[in-house]
Amino acid sequence: MARTVFCQLLQKEADGLDFQLYPGELGKRIFDSISKEAWGQWQAKQTMLINEKKLNMMNVDDRKVLEESMVAFLFEGQDVVIEGYTPPSK
């Protein structure tokens, strides 16, 4: 049976992550209150952010930028903003 959580991003009950994907206290917070669906949304934003800003995951400062964006997206309701990027129209 799938584990459910009240997803802080989506504001609804949804399937929770299968295991903690991120280390430390932040990882526990994500595991306890972010759904698989919301995590998938973050992964798409993360990929775009890494590519468009040319972030290097070996660089501590770049990882910090990514983590700050992740917290803002998942827990503070802020979308990832990249200067000059216009989302495709539906």
Coordinates of C-alpha atoms in Angstrom, one line a residue:
M1 CA 0.0 0.0 0.0
A2 CA 1.3 3.4 -0.9
R3 CA 2.3 5.8 1.8
T4 CA 0.4 9.1 1.7
V5 CA 1.3 12.5 3.0
F6 CA -0.4 15.9 3.1
C7 CA 1.7 17.6 0.4
Q8 CA 2.7 21.1 1.4
L9 CA 3.1 22.2 -2.2
L10 CA -0.1 20.8 -3.7
Q11 CA -2.1 21.3 -0.5
K12 CA -3.8 17.8 -0.7
E13 CA -3.3 14.2 0.3
A14 CA -1.1 12.4 -2.2
D15 CA 1.3 9.5 -2.6
G16 CA 4.4 10.1 -0.6
L17 CA 8.0 9.4 -1.6
D18 CA 9.2 5.8 -1.3
F19 CA 12.3 6.8 0.6
Q20 CA 14.2 9.9 1.7
L21 CA 15.8 11.3 -1.5
Y22 CA 17.7 14.2 0.1
P23 CA 20.1 14.1 3.1
G24 CA 19.7 15.7 6.5
E25 CA 16.8 17.6 8.2
L26 CA 15.7 19.1 4.9
G27 CA 15.5 15.6 3.4
K28 CA 13.3 14.4 6.3
R29 CA 11.1 17.5 5.8
I30 CA 10.7 16.7 2.1
F31 CA 10.0 13.0 2.9
D32 CA 7.4 13.9 5.5
S33 CA 5.5 16.6 3.6
I34 CA 6.2 16.5 -0.2
S35 CA 4.4 14.1 -2.6
K36 CA 5.8 12.1 -5.5
E37 CA 3.9 14.4 -7.9
A38 CA 5.4 17.6 -6.3
W39 CA 8.9 16.1 -6.3
G40 CA 8.5 15.3 -10.0
Q41 CA 7.5 18.9 -10.6
W42 CA 10.6 20.0 -8.7
Q43 CA 12.8 17.7 -10.7
A44 CA 11.7 19.3 -14.0
K45 CA 12.3 22.8 -12.6
Q46 CA 15.7 21.6 -11.2
T47 CA 16.8 20.3 -14.6
M48 CA 15.8 23.6 -16.2
L49 CA 17.6 25.6 -13.6
I50 CA 20.8 23.6 -13.8
N51 CA 20.8 23.8 -17.6
E52 CA 19.8 27.4 -18.1
K53 CA 22.1 28.8 -15.3
K54 CA 24.9 26.4 -16.2
L55 CA 25.1 25.2 -12.6
N56 CA 28.0 22.9 -11.7
M57 CA 27.0 20.4 -9.0
M58 CA 30.6 20.0 -8.0
N59 CA 30.6 23.7 -6.9
V60 CA 29.4 24.3 -3.4
D61 CA 27.9 27.8 -4.2
D62 CA 25.9 26.3 -7.2
R63 CA 24.5 23.5 -4.9
K64 CA 23.5 26.2 -2.4
V65 CA 21.6 28.1 -5.1
L66 CA 19.9 24.9 -6.2
E67 CA 18.9 24.0 -2.6
E68 CA 17.6 27.6 -1.9
S69 CA 15.5 27.4 -5.1
M70 CA 14.2 23.9 -4.0
V71 CA 13.1 25.1 -0.6
A72 CA 11.4 28.2 -2.1
F73 CA 9.6 26.1 -4.7
L74 CA 8.5 23.2 -2.5
F75 CA 7.8 25.0 0.8
E76 CA 7.3 28.7 0.0
G77 CA 5.2 28.5 -3.2
Q78 CA 7.7 30.4 -5.3
D79 CA 8.2 29.4 -8.9
V80 CA 11.7 29.0 -10.4
V81 CA 12.4 32.1 -12.4
I82 CA 15.0 32.2 -15.1
E83 CA 15.6 35.5 -16.8
G84 CA 14.7 35.4 -20.5
Y85 CA 12.8 32.1 -20.3
T86 CA 9.2 32.2 -21.5
P87 CA 7.2 29.0 -20.8
P88 CA 5.5 27.5 -23.9
S89 CA 1.9 28.5 -24.3
K90 CA -0.6 25.8 -23.9

